[in-house]
mmCIF file of C-alpha atoms in Angstrom:
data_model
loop_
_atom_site.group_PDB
_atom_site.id
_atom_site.type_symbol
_atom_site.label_atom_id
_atom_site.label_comp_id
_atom_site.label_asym_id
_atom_site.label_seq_id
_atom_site.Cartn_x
_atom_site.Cartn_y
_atom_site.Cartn_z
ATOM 1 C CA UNK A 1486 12.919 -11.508 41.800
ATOM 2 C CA UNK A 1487 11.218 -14.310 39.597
ATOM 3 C CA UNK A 1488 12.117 -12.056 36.566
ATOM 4 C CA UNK A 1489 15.832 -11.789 37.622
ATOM 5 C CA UNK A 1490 15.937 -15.728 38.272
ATOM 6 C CA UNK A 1491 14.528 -15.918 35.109
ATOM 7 C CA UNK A 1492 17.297 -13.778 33.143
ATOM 8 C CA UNK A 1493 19.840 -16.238 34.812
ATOM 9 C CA UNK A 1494 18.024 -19.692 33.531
ATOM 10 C CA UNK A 1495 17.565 -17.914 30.011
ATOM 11 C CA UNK A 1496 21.518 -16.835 29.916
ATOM 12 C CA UNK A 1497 22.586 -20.257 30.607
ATOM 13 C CA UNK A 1498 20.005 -21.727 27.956
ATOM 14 C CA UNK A 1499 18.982 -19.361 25.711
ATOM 15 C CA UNK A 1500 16.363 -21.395 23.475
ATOM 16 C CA UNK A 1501 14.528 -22.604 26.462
ATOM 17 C CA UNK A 1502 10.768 -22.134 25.096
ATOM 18 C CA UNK A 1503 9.827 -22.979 29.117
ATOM 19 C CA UNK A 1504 11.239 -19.726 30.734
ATOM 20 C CA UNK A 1505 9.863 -17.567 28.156
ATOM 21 C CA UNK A 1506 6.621 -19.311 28.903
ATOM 22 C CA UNK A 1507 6.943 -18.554 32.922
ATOM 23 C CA UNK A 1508 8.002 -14.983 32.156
ATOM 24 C CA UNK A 1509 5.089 -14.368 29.955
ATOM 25 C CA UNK A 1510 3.070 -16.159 32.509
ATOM 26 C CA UNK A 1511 4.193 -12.985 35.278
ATOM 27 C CA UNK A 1512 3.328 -10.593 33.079
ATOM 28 C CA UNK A 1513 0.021 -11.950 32.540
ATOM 29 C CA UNK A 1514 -0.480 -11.736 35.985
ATOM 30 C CA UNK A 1515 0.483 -8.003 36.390
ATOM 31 C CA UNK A 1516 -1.468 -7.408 33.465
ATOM 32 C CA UNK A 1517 1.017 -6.484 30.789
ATOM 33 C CA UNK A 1518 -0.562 -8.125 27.935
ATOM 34 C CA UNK A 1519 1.676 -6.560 25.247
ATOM 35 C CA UNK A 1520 5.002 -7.732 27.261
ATOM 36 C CA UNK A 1521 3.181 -11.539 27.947
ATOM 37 C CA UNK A 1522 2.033 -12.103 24.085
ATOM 38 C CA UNK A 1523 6.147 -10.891 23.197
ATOM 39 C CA UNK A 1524 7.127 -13.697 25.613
ATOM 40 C CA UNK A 1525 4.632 -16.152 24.202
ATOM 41 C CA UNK A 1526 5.401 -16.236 20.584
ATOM 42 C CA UNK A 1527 9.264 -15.880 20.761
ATOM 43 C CA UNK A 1528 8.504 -19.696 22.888
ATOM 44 C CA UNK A 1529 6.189 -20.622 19.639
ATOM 45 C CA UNK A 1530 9.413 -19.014 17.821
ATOM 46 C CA UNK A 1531 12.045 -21.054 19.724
ATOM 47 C CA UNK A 1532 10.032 -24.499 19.329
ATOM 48 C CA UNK A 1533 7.436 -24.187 17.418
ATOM 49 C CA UNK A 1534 5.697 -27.463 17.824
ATOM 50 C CA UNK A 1535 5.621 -26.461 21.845
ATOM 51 C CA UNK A 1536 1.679 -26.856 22.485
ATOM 52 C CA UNK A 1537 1.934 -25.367 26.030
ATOM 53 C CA UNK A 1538 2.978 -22.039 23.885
ATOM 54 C CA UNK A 1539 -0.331 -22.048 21.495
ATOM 55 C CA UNK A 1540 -2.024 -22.816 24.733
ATOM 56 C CA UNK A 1541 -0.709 -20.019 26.809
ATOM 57 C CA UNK A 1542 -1.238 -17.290 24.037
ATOM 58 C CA UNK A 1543 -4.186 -18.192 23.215
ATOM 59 C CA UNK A 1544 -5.436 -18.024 26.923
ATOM 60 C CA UNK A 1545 -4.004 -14.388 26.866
ATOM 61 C CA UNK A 1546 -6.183 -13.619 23.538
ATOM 62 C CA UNK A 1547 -9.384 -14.929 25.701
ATOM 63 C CA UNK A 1548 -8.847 -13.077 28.705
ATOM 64 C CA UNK A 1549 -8.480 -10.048 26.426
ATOM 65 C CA UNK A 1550 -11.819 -11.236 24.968
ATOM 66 C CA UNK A 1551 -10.442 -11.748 21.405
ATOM 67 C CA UNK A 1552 -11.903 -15.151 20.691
ATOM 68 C CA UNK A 1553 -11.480 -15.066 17.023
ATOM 69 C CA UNK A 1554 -7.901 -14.757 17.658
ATOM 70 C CA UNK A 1555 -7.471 -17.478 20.011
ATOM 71 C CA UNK A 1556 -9.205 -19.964 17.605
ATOM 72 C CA UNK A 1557 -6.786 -18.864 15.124
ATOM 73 C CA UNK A 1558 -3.850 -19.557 17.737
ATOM 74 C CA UNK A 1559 -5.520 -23.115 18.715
ATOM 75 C CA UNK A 1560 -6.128 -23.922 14.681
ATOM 76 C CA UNK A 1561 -2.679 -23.092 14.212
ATOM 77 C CA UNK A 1562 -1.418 -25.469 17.154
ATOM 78 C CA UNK A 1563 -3.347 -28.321 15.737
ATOM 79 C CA UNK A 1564 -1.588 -27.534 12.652
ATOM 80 C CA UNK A 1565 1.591 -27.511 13.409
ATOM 81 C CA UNK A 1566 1.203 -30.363 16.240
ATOM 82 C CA UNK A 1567 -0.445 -32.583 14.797
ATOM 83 C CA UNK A 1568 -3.659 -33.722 16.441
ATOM 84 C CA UNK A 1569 -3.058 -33.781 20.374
ATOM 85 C CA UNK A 1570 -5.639 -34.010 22.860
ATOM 86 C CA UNK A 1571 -4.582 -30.977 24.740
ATOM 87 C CA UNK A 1572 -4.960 -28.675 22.161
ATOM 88 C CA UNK A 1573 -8.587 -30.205 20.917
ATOM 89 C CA UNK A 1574 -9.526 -29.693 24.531
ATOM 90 C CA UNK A 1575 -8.314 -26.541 24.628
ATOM 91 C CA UNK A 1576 -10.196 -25.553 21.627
ATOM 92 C CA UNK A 1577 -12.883 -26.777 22.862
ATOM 93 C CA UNK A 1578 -13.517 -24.812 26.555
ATOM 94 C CA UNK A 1579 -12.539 -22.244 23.713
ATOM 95 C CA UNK A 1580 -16.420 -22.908 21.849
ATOM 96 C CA UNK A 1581 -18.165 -23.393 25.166
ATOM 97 C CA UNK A 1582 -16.776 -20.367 26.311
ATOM 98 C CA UNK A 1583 -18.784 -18.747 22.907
ATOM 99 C CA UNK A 1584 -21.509 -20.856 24.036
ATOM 100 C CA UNK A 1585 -21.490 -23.181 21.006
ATOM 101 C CA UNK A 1586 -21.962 -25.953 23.098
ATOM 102 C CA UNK A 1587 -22.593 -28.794 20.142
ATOM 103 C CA UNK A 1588 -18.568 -27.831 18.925
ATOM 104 C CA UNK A 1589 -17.552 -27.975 22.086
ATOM 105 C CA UNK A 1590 -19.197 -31.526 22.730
ATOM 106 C CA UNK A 1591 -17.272 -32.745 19.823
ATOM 107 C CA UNK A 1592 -14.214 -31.496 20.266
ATOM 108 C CA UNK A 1593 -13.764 -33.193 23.968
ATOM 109 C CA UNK A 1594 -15.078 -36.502 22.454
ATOM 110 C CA UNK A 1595 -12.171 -36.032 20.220
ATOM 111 C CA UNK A 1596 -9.754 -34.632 22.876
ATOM 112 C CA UNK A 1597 -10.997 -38.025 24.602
ATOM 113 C CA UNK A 1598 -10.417 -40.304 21.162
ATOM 114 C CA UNK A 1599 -7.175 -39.010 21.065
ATOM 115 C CA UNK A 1600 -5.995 -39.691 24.530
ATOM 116 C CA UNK A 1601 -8.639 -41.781 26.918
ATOM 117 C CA UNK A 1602 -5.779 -41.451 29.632
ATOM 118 C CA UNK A 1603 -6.378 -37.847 29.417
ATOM 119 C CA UNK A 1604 -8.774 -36.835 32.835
ATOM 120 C CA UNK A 1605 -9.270 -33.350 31.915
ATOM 121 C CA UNK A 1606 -11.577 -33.532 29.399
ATOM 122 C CA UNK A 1607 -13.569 -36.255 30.751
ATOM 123 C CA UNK A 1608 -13.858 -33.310 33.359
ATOM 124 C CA UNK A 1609 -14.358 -30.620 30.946
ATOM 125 C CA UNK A 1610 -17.001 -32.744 29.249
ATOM 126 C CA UNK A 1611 -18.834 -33.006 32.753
ATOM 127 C CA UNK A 1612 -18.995 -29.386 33.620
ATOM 128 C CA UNK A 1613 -20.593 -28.810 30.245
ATOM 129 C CA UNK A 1614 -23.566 -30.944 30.861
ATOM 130 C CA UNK A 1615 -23.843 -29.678 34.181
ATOM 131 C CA UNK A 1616 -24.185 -26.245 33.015
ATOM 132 C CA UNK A 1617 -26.438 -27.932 30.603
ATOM 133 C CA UNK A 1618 -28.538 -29.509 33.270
ATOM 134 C CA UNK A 1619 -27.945 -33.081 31.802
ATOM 135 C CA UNK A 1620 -27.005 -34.048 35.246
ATOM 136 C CA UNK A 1621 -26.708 -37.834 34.997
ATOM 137 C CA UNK A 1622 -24.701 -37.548 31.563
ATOM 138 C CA UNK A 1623 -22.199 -34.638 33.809
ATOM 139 C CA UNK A 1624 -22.171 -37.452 36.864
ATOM 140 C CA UNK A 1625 -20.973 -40.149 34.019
ATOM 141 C CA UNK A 1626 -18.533 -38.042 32.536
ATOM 142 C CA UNK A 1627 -17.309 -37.156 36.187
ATOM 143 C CA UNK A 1628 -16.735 -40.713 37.117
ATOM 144 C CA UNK A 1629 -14.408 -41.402 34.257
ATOM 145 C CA UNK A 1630 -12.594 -38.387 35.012
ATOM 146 C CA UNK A 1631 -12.280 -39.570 38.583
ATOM 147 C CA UNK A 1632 -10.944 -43.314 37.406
ATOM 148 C CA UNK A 1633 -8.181 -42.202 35.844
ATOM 149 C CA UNK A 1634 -7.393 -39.207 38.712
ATOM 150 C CA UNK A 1635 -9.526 -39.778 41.863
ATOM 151 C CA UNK A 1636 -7.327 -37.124 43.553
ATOM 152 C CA UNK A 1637 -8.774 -34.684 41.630
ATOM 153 C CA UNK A 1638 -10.119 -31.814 43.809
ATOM 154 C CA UNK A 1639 -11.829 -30.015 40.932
ATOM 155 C CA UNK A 1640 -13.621 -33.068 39.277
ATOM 156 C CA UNK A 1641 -15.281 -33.745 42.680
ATOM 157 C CA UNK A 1642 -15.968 -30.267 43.457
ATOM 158 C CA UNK A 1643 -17.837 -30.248 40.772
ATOM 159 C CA UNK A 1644 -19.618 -33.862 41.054
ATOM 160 C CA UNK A 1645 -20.839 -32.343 44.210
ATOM 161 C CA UNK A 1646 -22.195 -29.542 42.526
ATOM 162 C CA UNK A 1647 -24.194 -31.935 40.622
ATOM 163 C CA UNK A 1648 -25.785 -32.757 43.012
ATOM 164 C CA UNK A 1649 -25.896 -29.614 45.048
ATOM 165 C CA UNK A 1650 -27.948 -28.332 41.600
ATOM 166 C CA UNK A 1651 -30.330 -31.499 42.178
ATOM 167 C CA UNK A 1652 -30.967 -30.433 45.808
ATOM 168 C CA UNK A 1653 -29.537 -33.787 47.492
ATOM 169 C CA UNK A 1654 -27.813 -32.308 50.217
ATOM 170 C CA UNK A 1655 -26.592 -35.354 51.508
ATOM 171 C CA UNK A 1656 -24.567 -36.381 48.609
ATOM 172 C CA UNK A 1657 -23.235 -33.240 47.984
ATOM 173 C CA UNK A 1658 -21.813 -32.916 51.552
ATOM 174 C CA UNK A 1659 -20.335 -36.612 51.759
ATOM 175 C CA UNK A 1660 -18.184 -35.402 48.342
ATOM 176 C CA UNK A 1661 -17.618 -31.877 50.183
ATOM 177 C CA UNK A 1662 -16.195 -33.587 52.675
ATOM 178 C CA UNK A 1663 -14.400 -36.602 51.248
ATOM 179 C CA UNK A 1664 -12.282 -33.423 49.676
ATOM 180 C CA UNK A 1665 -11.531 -31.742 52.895
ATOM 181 C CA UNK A 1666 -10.566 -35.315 54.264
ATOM 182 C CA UNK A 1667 -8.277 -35.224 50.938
ATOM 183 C CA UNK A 1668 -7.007 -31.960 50.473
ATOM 184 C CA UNK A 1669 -7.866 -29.600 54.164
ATOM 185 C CA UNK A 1670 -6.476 -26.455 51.765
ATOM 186 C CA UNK A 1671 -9.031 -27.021 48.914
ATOM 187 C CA UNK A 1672 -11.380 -24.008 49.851
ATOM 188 C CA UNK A 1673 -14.077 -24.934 47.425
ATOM 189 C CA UNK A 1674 -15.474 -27.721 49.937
ATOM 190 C CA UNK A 1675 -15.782 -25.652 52.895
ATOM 191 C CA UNK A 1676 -17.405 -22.327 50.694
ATOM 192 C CA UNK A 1677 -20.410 -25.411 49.509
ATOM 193 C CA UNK A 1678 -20.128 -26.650 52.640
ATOM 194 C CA UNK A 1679 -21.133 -23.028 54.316
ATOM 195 C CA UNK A 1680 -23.798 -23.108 51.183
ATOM 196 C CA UNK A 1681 -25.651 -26.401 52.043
ATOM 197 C CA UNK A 1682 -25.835 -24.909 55.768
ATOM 198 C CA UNK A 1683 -27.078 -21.438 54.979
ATOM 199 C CA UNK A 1684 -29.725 -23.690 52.968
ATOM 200 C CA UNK A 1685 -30.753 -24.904 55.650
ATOM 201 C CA UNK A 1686 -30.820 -22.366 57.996
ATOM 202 C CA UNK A 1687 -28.320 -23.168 59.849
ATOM 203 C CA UNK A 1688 -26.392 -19.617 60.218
ATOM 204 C CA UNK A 1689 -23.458 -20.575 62.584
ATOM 205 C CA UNK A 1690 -22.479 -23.428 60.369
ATOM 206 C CA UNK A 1691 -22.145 -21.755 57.793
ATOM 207 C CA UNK A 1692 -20.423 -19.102 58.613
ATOM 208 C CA UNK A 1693 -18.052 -21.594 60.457
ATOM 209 C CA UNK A 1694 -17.428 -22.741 56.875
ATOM 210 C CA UNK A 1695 -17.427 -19.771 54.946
ATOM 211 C CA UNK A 1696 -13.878 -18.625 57.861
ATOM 212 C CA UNK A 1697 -12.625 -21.318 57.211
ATOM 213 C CA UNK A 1698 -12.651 -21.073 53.322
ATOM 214 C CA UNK A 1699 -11.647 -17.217 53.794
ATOM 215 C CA UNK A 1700 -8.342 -18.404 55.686
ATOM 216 C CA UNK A 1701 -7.208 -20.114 52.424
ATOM 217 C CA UNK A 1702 -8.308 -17.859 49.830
ATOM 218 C CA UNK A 1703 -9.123 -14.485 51.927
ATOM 219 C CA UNK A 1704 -10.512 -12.580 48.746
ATOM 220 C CA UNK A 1705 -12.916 -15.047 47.315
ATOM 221 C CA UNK A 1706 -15.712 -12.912 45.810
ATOM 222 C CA UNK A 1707 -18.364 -15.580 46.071
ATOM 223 C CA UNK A 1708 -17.497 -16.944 49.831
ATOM 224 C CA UNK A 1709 -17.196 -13.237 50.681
ATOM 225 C CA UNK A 1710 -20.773 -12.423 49.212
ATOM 226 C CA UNK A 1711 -21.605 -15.649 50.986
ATOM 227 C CA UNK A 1712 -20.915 -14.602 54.000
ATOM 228 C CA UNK A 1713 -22.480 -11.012 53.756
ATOM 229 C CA UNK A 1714 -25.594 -12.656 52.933
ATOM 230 C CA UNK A 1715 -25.446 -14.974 55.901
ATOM 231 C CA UNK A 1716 -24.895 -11.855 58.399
ATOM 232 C CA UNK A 1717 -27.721 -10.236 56.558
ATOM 233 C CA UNK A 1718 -30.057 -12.928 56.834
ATOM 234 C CA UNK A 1719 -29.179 -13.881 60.587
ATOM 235 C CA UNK A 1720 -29.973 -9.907 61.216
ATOM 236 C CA UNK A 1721 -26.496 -8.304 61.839
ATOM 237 C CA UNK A 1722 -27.084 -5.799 59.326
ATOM 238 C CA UNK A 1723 -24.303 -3.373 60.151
ATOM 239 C CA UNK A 1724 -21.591 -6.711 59.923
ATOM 240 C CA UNK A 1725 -23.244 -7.201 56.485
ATOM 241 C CA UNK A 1726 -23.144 -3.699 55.243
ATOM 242 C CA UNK A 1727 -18.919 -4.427 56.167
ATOM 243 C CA UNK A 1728 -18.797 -7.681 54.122
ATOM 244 C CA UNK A 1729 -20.735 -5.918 51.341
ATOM 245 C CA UNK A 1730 -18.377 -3.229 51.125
ATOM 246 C CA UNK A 1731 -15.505 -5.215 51.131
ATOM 247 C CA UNK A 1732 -16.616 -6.644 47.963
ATOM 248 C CA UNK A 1733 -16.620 -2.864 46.703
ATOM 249 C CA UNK A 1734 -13.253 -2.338 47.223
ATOM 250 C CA UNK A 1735 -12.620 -5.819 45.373
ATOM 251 C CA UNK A 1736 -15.052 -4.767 42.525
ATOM 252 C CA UNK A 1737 -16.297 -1.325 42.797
ATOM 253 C CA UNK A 1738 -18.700 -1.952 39.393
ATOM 254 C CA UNK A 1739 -20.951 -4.573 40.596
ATOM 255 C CA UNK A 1740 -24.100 -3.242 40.986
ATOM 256 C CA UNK A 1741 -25.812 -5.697 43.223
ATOM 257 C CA UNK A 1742 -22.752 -5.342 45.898
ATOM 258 C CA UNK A 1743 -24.461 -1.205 45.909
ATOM 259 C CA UNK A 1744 -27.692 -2.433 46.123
ATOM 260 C CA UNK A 1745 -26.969 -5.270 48.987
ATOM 261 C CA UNK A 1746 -26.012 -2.713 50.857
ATOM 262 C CA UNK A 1747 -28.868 -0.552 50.443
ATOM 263 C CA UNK A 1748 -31.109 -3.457 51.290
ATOM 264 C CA UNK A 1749 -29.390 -3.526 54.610
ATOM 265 C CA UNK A 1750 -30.204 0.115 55.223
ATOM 266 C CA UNK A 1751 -33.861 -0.723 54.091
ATOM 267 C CA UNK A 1752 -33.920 -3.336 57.044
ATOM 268 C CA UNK A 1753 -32.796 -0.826 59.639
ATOM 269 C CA UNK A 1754 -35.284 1.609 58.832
ATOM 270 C CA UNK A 1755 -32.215 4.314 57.176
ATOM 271 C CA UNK A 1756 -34.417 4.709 54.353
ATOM 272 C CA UNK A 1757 -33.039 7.913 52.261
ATOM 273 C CA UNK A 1758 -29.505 6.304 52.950
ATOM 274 C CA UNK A 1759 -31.365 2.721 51.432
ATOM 275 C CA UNK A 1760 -32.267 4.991 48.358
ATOM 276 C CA UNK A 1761 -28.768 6.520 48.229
ATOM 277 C CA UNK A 1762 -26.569 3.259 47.990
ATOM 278 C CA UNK A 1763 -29.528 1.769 45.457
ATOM 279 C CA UNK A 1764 -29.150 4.360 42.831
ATOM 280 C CA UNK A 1765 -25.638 3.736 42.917
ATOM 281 C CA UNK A 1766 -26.331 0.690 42.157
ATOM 282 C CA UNK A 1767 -28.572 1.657 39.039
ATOM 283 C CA UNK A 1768 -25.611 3.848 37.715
ATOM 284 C CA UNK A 1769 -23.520 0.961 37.011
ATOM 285 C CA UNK A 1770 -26.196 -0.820 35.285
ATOM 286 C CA UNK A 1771 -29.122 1.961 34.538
ATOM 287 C CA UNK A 1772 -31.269 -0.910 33.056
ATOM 288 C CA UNK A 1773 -30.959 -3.708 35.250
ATOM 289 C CA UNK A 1774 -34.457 -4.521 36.564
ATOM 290 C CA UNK A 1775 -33.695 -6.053 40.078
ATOM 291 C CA UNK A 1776 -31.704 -3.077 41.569
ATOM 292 C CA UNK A 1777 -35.041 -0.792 40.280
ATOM 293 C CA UNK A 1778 -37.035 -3.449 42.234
ATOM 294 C CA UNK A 1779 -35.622 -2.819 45.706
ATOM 295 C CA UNK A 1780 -35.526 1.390 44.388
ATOM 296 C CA UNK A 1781 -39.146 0.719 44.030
ATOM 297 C CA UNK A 1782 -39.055 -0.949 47.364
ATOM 298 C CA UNK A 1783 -37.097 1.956 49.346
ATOM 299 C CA UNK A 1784 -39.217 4.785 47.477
ATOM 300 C CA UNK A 1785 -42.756 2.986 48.930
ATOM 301 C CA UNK A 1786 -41.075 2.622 52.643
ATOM 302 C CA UNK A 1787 -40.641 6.603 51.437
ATOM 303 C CA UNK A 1788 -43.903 7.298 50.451
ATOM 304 C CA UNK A 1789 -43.006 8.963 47.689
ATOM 305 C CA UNK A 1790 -45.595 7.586 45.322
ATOM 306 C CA UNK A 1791 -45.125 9.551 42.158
ATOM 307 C CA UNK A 1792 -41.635 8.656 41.989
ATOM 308 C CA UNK A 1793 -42.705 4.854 42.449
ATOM 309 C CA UNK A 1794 -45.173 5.026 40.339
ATOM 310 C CA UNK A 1795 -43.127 6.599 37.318
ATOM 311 C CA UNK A 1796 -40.369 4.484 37.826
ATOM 312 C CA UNK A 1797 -42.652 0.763 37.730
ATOM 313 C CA UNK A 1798 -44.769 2.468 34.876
ATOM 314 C CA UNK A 1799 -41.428 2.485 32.753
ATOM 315 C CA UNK A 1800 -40.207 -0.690 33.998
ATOM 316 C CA UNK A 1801 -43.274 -2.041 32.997
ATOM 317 C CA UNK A 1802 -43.226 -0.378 29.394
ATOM 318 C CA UNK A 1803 -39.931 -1.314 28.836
ATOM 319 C CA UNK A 1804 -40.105 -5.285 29.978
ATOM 320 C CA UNK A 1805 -37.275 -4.762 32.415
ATOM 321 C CA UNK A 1806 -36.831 -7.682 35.218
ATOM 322 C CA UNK A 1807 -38.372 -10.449 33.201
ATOM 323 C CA UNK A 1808 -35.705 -12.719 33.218
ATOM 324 C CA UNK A 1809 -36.095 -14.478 36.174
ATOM 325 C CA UNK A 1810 -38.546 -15.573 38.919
ATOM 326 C CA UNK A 1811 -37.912 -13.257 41.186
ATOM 327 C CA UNK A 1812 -37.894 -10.311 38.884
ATOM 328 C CA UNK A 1813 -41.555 -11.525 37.944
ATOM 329 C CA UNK A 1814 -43.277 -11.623 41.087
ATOM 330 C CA UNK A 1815 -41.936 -8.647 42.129
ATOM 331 C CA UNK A 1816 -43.211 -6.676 38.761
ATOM 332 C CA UNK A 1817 -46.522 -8.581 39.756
ATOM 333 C CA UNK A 1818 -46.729 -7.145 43.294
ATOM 334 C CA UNK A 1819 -45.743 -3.651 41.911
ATOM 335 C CA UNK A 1820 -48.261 -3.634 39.054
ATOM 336 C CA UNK A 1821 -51.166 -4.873 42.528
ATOM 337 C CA UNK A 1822 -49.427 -1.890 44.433
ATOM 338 C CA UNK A 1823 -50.566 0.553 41.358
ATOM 339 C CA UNK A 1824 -53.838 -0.856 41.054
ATOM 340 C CA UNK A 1825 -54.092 -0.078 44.961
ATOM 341 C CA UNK A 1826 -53.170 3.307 45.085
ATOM 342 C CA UNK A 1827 -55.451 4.076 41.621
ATOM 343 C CA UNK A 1828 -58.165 2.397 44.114
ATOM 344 C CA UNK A 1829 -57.871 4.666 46.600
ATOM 345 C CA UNK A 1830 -58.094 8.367 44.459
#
């Protein structure tokens, strides 16, 4: 129906670079990538010094993870439209997103230099030092953002996460809910919202929270893995093992969705059906050391030493599950467990 609607805009103005944007746009989102990019350069072709159109197609080359052509799409934007603070920022979520965060720094200072009216990449600037950790730089940047737009849901979503990051509760909720107060359909606040509860214990809450963002964006991966956790760690196991397979059939290739389900068996004592929902876990990622953790986990419940023992030995040999905390203390207690059992021959 858009498409048809579409066909009668682009009859009664045929150079129009705007509908072939929107028509490019619904193919992107049926995944038609050929029939998008068509629709995207004959916009470029119509006007070329339309930035939206540089900006569009190279979004298409990201998702299709060709970065070196979407630089060359943004360069040649910049080129032909001079220097515009859209396009600079553009460029520049373009470097971060290669994690060459020094370019990308520089490039939203200039997207800033260009246009100090601009809020986004005041924003943009923010969420890079937050992933950065340079938390009272991302606050700063934040602020600005939120002087020129202090409506905006995202920049204070994200403020909050700032603080969320630093552990201060407090502040985080009192921005979680200055949003709601805002904006009752922004479903970020109430999925942080659930978080800070489920922190804290405090199961109902959050869970309260976590419905509440579901009735606004009912397939949210994160509130829905969220909320499986929350089930799991209040004890409803077989409610959990439901929310975890509901992610499945959202994204059947994420191993830890397998594995959270096996860890839910593990709890109720199904042990060979904890071990069977594990290793399907490994066979999405065969190397990934925390699924062989809980494998390791389910095969001592077993009793089956030889099999545990083999499997850490490897893990061991090869470095797997080094990464992180967690991965280390568990390698630790497994490499005790071995010591124990060559103790007791």
């Amino acid at each position: 129906e858009a498409l048809d609607l579409l066909d009668l805009v682009e009859k009664e103005n045929p150079f129009n670079p705007t509908v072939w944007i929107f028509r490019g746009n619904i193919y992107l989102d049926k995944k038609m990538y050929d029939r998008s990019r068509e629709c995207y350069e004959r916009a470029i072709n119509i006007y070329p010094y339309y930035v939206n159109g540089y900006e569009t197609l190279s979004n298409l080359y990201q998702i299709q993870k060709n970065f070196d052509k979407s630089e060359e799409i943004y360069n040649k934007g910049i080129q032909k439209c001079g220097e515009s603070s859209e396009l600079f920022n553009l460029l520049a979520n373009h470097y971060k997103q290669k994690k060459e965060y020094d370019m990308a720094k520089s490039l939203y200072k200039k997207s800033i230099q260009l246009d100090k009216y601009n809020f986004i990449p005041f924003h943009n600037l923010g969420c890079l030092y937050k992933q950065k950790k340079q938390f009272d730089k991302a606050i700063e940047s934040f602020d600005k953002s939120l002087e020129i737009n202090r409506y905006s849901m995202a920049t204070l979503n994200n403020k909050g996460g700032v603080y969320l990051d630093q552990k201060d509760y407090e502040k985080a909720k009192q921005i979680y809910l200055k949003i709601i107060n805002l904006d009752p359909f922004y479903s970020y606040s109430y999925i942080n919202l659930g978080n800070i509860c489920k922190a804290f214990l405090q199961y109902d809450n959050a869970m309260d929270f976590f419905e509440k963002g579901l009735k606004i964006k009912p397939n949210h991966m994160s509130t829905l893995n969220s909320k499986a956790f929350c089930l799991f760690s209040m004890g409803k196991y077989k409610e959990a093992i439901i929310g975890f397979q509901k992610l499945l059939e959202l994204d059947d290739k994420d191993k830890l969705h397998y594995c959270n389900v096996g860890r839910c068996f593990l709890n109720m004592g199904d042990l060979e059906k904890a071990l069977e929902w594990i290793n399907k876990g490994i066979e999405q990622d065969p190397k990934d050391g925390v699924v062989k953790f809980w494998k390791g986990h389910a095969l001592l419940k077993l009793k089956r030493d030889f099999e545990f023992k083999e499997l850490i030995k490897k893990m061991i040999k090869e470095g797997e599950g080094e990464p992180n905390d967690l991965n280390k203390n568990l390698l630790k207690g497994y490499k005790l467990q071995l010591m124990y059992m060559k103790s007791r021959k």
